[in-house]
PDB file of C-alpha atoms in Angstrom:
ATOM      1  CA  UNK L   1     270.802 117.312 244.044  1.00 86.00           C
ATOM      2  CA  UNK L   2     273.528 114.890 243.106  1.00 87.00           C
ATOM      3  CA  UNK L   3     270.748 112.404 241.717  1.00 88.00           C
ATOM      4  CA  UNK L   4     269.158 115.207 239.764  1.00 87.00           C
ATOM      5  CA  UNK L   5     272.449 116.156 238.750  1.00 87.00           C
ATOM      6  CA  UNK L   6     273.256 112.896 237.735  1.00 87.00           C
ATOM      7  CA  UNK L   7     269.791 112.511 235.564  1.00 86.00           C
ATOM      8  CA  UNK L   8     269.045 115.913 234.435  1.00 84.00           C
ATOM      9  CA  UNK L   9     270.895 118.351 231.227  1.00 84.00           C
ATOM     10  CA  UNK L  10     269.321 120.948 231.152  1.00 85.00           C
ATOM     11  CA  UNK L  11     267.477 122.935 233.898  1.00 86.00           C
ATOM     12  CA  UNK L  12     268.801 124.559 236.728  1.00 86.00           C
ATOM     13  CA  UNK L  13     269.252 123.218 240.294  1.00 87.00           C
ATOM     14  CA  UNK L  14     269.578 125.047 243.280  1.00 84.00           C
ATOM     15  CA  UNK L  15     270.237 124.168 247.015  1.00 84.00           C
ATOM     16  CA  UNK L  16     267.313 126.155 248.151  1.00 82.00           C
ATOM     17  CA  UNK L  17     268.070 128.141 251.009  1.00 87.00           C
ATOM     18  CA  UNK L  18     272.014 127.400 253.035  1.00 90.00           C
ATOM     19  CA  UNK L  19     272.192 128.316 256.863  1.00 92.00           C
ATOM     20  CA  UNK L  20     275.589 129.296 256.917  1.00 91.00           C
ATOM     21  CA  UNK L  21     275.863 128.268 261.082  1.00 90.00           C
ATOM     22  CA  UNK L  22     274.492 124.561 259.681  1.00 90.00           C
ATOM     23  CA  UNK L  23     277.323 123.731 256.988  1.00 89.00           C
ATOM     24  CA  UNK L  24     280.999 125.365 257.212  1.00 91.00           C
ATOM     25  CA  UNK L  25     281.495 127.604 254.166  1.00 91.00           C
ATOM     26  CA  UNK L  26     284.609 125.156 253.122  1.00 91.00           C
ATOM     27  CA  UNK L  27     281.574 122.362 252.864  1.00 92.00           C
ATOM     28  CA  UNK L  28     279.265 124.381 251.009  1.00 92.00           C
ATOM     29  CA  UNK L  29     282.286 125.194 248.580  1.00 91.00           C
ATOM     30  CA  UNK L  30     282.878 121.762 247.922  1.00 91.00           C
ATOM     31  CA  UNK L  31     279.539 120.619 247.775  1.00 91.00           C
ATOM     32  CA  UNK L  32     278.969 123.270 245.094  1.00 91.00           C
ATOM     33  CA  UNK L  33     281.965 122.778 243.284  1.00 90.00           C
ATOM     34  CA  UNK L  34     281.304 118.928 243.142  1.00 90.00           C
ATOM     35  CA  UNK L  35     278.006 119.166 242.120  1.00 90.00           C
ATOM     36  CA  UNK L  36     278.923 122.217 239.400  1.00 88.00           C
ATOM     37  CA  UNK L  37     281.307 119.145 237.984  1.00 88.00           C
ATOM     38  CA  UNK L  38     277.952 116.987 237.193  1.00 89.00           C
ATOM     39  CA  UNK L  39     275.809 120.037 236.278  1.00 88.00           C
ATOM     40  CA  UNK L  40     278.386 122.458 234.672  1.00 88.00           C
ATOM     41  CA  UNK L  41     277.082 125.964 234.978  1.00 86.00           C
ATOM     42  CA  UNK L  42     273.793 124.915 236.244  1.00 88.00           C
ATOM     43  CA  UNK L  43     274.298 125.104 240.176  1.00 88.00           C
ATOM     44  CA  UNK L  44     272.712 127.747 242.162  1.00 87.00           C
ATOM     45  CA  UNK L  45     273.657 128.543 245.708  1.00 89.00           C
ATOM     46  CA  UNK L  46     271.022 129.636 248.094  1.00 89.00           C
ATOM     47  CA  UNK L  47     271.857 131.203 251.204  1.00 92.00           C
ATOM     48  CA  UNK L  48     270.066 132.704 254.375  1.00 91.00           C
ATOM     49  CA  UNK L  49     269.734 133.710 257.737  1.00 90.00           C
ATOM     50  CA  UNK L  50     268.285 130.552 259.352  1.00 90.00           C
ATOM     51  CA  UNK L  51     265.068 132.541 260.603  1.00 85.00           C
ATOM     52  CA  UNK L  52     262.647 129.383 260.278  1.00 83.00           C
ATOM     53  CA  UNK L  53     265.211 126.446 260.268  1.00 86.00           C
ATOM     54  CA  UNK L  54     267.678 127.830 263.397  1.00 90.00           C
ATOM     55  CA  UNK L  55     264.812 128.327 265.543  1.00 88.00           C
ATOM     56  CA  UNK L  56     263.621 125.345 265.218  1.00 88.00           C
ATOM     57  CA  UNK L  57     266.715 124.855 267.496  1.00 90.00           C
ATOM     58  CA  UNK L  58     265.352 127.391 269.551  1.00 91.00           C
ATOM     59  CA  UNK L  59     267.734 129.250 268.043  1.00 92.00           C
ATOM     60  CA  UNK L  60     267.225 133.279 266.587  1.00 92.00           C
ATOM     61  CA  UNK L  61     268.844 134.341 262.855  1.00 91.00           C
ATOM     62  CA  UNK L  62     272.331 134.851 262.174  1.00 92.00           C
ATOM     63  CA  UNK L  63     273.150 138.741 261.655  1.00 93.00           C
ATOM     64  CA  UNK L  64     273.159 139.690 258.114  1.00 92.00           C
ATOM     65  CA  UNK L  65     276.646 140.741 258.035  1.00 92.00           C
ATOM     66  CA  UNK L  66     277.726 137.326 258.794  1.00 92.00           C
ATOM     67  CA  UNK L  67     275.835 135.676 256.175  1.00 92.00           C
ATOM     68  CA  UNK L  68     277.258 137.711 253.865  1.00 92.00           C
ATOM     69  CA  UNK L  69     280.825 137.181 255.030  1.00 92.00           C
ATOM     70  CA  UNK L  70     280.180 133.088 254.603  1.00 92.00           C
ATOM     71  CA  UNK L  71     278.746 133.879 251.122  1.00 92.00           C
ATOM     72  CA  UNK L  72     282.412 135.986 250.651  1.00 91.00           C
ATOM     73  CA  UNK L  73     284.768 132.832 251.558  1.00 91.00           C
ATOM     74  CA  UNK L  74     282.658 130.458 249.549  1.00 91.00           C
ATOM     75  CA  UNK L  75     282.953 132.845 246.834  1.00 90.00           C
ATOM     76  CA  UNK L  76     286.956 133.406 247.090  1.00 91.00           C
ATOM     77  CA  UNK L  77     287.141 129.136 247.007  1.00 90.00           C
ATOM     78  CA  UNK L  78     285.125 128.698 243.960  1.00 89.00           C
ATOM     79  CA  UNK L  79     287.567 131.604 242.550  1.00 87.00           C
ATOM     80  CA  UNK L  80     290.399 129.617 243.110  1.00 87.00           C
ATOM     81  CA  UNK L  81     291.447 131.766 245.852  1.00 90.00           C
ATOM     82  CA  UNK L  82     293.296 131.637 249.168  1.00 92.00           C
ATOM     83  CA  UNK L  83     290.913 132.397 252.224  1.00 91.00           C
ATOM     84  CA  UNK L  84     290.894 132.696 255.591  1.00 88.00           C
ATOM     85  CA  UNK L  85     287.689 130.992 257.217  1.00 85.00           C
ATOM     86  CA  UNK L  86     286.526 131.225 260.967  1.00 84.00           C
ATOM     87  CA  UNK L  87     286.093 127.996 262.198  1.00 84.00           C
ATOM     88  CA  UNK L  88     285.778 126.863 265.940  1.00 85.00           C
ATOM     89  CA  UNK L  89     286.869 130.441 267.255  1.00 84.00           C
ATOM     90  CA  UNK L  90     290.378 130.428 264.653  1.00 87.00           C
ATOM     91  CA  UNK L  91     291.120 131.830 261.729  1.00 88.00           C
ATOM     92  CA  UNK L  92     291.838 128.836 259.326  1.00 89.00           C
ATOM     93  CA  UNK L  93     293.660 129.017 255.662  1.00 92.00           C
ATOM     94  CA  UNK L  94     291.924 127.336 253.833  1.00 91.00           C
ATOM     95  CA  UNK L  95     291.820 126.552 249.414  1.00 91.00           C
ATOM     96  CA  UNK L  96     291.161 123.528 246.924  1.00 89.00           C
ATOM     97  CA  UNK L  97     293.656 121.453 246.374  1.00 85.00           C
ATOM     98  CA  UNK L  98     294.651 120.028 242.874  1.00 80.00           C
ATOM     99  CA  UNK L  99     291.562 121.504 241.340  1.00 76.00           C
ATOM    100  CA  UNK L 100     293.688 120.837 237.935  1.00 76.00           C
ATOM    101  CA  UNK L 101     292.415 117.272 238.154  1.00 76.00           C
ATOM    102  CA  UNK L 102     288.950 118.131 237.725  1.00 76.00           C
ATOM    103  CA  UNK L 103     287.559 116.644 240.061  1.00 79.00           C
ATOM    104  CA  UNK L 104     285.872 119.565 241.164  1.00 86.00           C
ATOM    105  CA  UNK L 105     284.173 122.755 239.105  1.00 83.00           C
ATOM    106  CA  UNK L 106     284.948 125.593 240.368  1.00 80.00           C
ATOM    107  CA  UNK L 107     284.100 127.740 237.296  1.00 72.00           C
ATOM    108  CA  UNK L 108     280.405 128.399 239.032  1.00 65.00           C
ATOM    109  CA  UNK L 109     278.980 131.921 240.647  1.00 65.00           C
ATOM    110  CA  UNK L 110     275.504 131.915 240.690  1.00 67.00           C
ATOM    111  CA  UNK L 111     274.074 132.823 244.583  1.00 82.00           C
ATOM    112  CA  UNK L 112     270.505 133.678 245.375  1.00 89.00           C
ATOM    113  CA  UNK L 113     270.027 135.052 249.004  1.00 90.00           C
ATOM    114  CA  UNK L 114     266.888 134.894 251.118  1.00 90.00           C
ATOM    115  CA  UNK L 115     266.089 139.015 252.179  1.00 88.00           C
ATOM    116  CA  UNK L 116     262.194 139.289 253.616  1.00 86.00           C
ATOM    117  CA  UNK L 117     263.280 142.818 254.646  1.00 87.00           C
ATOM    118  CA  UNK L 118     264.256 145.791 253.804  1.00 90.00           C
ATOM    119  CA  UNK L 119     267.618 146.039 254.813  1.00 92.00           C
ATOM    120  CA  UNK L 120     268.619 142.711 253.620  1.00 92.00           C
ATOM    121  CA  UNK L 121     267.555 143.679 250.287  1.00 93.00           C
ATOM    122  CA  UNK L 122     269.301 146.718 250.156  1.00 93.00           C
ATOM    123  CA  UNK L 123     272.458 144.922 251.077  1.00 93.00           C
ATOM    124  CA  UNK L 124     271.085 141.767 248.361  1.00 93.00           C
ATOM    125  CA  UNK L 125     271.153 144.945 245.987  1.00 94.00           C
ATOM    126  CA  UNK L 126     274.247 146.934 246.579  1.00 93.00           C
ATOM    127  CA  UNK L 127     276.541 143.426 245.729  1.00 91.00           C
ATOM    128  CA  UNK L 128     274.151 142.938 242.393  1.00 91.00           C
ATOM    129  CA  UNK L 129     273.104 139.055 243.930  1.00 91.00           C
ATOM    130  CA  UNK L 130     269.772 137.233 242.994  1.00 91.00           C
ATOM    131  CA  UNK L 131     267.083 137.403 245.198  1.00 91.00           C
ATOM    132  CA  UNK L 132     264.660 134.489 247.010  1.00 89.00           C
ATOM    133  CA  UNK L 133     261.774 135.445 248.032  1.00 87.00           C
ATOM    134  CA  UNK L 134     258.958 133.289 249.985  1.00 83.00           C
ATOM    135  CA  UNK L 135     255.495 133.634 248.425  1.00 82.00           C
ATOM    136  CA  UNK L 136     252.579 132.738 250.177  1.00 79.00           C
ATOM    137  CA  UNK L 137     249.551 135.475 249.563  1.00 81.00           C
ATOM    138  CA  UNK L 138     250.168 137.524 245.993  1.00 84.00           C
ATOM    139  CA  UNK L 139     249.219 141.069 247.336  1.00 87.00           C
ATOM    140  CA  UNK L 140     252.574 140.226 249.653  1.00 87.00           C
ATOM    141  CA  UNK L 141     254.398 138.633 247.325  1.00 87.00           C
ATOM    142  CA  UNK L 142     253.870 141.892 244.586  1.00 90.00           C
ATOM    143  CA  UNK L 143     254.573 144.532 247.733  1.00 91.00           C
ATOM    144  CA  UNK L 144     257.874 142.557 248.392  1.00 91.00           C
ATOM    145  CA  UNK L 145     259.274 142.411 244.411  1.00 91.00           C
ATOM    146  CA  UNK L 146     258.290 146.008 243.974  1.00 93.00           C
ATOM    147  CA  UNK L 147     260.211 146.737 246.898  1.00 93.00           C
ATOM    148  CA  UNK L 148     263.183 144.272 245.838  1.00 93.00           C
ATOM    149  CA  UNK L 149     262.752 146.535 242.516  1.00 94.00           C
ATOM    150  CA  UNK L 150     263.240 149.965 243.998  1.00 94.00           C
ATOM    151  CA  UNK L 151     266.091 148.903 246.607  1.00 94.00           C
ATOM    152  CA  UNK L 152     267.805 147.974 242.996  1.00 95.00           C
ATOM    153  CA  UNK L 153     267.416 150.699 241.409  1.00 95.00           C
ATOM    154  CA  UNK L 154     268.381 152.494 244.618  1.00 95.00           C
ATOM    155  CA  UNK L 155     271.355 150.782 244.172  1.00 94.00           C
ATOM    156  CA  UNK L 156     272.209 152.491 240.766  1.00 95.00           C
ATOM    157  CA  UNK L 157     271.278 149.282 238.869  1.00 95.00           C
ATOM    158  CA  UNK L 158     268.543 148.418 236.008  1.00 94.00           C
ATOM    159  CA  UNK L 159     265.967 146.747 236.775  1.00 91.00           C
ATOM    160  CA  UNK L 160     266.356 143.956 233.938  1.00 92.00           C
ATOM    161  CA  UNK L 161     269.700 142.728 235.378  1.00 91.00           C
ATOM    162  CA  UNK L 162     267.592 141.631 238.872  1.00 91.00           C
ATOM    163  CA  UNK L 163     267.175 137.317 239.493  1.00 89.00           C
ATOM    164  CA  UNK L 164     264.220 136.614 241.386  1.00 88.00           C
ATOM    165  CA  UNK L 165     263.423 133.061 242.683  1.00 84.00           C
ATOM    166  CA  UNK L 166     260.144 132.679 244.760  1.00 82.00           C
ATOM    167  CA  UNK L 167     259.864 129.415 247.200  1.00 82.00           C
ATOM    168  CA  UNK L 168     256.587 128.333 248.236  1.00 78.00           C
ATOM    169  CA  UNK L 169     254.879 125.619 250.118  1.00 76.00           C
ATOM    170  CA  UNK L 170     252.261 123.216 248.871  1.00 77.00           C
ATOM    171  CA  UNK L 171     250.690 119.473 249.699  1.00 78.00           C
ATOM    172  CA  UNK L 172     249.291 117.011 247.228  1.00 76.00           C
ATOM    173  CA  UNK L 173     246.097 116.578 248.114  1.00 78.00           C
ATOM    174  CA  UNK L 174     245.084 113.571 245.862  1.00 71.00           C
ATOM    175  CA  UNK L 175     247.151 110.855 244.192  1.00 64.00           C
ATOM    176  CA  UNK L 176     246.220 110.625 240.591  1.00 65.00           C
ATOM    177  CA  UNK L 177     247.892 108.388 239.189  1.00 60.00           C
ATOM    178  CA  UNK L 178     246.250 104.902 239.819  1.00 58.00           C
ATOM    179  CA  UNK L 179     248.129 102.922 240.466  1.00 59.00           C
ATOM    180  CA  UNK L 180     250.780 105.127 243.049  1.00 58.00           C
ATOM    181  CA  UNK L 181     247.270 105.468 244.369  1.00 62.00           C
ATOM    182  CA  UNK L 182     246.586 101.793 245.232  1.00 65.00           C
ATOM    183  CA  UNK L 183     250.201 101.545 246.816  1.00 62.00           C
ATOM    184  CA  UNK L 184     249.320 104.442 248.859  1.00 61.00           C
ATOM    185  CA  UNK L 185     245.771 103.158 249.757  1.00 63.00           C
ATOM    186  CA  UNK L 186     248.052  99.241 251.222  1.00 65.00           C
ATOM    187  CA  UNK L 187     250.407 101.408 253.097  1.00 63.00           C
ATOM    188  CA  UNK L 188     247.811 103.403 254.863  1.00 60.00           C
ATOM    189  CA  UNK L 189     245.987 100.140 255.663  1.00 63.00           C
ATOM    190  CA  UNK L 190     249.672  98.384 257.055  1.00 64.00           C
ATOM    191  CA  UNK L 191     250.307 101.787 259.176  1.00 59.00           C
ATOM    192  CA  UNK L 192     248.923 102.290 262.591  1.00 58.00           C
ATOM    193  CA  UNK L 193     247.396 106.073 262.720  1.00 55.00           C
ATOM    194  CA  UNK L 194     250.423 108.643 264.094  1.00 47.00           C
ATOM    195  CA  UNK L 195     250.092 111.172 266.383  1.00 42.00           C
ATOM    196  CA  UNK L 196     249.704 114.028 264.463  1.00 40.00           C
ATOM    197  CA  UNK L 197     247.141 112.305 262.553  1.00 41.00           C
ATOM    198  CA  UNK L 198     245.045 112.514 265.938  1.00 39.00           C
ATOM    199  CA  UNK L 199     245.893 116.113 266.279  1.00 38.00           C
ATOM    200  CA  UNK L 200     243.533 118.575 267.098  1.00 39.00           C
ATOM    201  CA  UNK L 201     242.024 120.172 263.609  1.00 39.00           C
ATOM    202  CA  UNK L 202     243.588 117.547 261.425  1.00 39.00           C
ATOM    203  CA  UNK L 203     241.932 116.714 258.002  1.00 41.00           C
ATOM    204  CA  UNK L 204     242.082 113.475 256.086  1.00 39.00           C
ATOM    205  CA  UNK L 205     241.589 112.729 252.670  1.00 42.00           C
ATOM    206  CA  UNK L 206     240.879 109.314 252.005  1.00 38.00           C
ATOM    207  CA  UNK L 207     238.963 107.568 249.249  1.00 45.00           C
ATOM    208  CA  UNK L 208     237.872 103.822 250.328  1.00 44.00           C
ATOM    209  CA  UNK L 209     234.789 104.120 252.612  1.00 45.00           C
ATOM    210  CA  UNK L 210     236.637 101.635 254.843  1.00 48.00           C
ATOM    211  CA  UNK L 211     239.105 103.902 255.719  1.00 43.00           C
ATOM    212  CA  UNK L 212     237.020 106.776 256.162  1.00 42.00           C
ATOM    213  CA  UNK L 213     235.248 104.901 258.792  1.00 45.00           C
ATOM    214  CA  UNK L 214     237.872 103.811 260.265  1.00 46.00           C
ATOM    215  CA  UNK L 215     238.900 107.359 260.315  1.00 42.00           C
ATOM    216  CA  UNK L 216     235.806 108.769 261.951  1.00 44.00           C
ATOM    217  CA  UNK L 217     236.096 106.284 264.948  1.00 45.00           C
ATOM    218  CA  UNK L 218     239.358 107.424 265.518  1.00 44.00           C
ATOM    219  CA  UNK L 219     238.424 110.745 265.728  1.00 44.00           C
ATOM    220  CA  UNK L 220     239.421 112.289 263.370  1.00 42.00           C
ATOM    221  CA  UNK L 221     237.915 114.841 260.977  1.00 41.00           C
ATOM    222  CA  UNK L 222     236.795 114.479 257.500  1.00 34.00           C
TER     223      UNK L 222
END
């Protein structure tokens, strides 16, 4: 984000989706407020429960009240504000210091939070926050929005006033470009096949006949 930031005038950048357990809320409010001094206004925060990335840890999600309370003392900091934070078991004062030499921005509050259900999105609602939704098939992705819609108007607000942000996942499936292609093509031919290239149900797209061959006696599927 700081390279974008660093690059880029005019569209938005966001941090995609926080796991409060994974970064201390005193981080994340410096991160933001240091990258809100390269991107002035332009610096979303992202936050969420961890459900994919903590259990890759073998970990479950964080309760939703807690996530909310991180997203409450990273607010209060980027106010300006005196907070206490939880950290190792303690309660910790914590503020910026000398944020009159600008080092830092703190002048940002834009915060998207990650609700797949319906409580979280009441709760998303009730404090008036933009909303991140992951799309994968539309019929879903419409049944969740027009459920994001009526928990907001539940919530006594109009419907206009609601920030949406959908993730979703994709793979580039062939290089256009010709000549990123040949550099692709040398590395492929310098790189011994991985594991997970020999997994079972693994596909392959490859262009040279060479390689296809090569991929076929490997095992691999086509």
């Amino acid at each position: 984000m700081t390279a974008a930031a660093m690059k880029i005038d005019k569209i938005r950048l966001g941090t995609g989706v926080m796991i409060p357990t994974n970064r201390l809320s005193p981080v994340a409010a410096s991160a933001l407020a240091s990258l809100n001094a390269l991107a002035p206004g332009r610096i979303d925060m992202g936050v969420g429960t961890g459900f994919t990335g903590r259990r890759t840890m073998g970990l479950g999600p964080i309760k939703l009240a807690d996530m909310f309370d991180y997203i409450d003392v990273i607010e209060k900091l980027l106010a300006g504000e005196m907070v206490e934070a939880e950290i190792e078991g303690a309660l910790h004062p914590i503020r910026f210091m000398n944020p009159e030499l600008e080092l830092i921005n703190i002048r940002t509050r834009c915060r998207y939070v990650s609700a797949l259900g319906p409580r979280g999105r009441n709760m998303v609602a009730q404090r008036g926050y933009g909303w991140i939704n992951t799309v994968g098939r539309l019929d879903r992705a419409q049944a969740a929005i027009d459920d994001m819609k009526k928990s907001w108007t539940d919530a006594g607000r109009d419907v206009n006033d609601l920030e949406a942000s959908a993730t979703s996942g994709g793979a580039i499936l062939k290089i256009r470009t010709t000549g990123m292609n040949r550099m692709c093509r040398r590395r492929l031919a310098r790189r011994p096949p991985s594991s997970s290239q020999h997994g079972r149900g693994s596909r392959i797209r490859l262009d040279r006949p060479d390689a296809a061959a090569g991929a076929r006696r490997a095992g691999r599927r086509i």
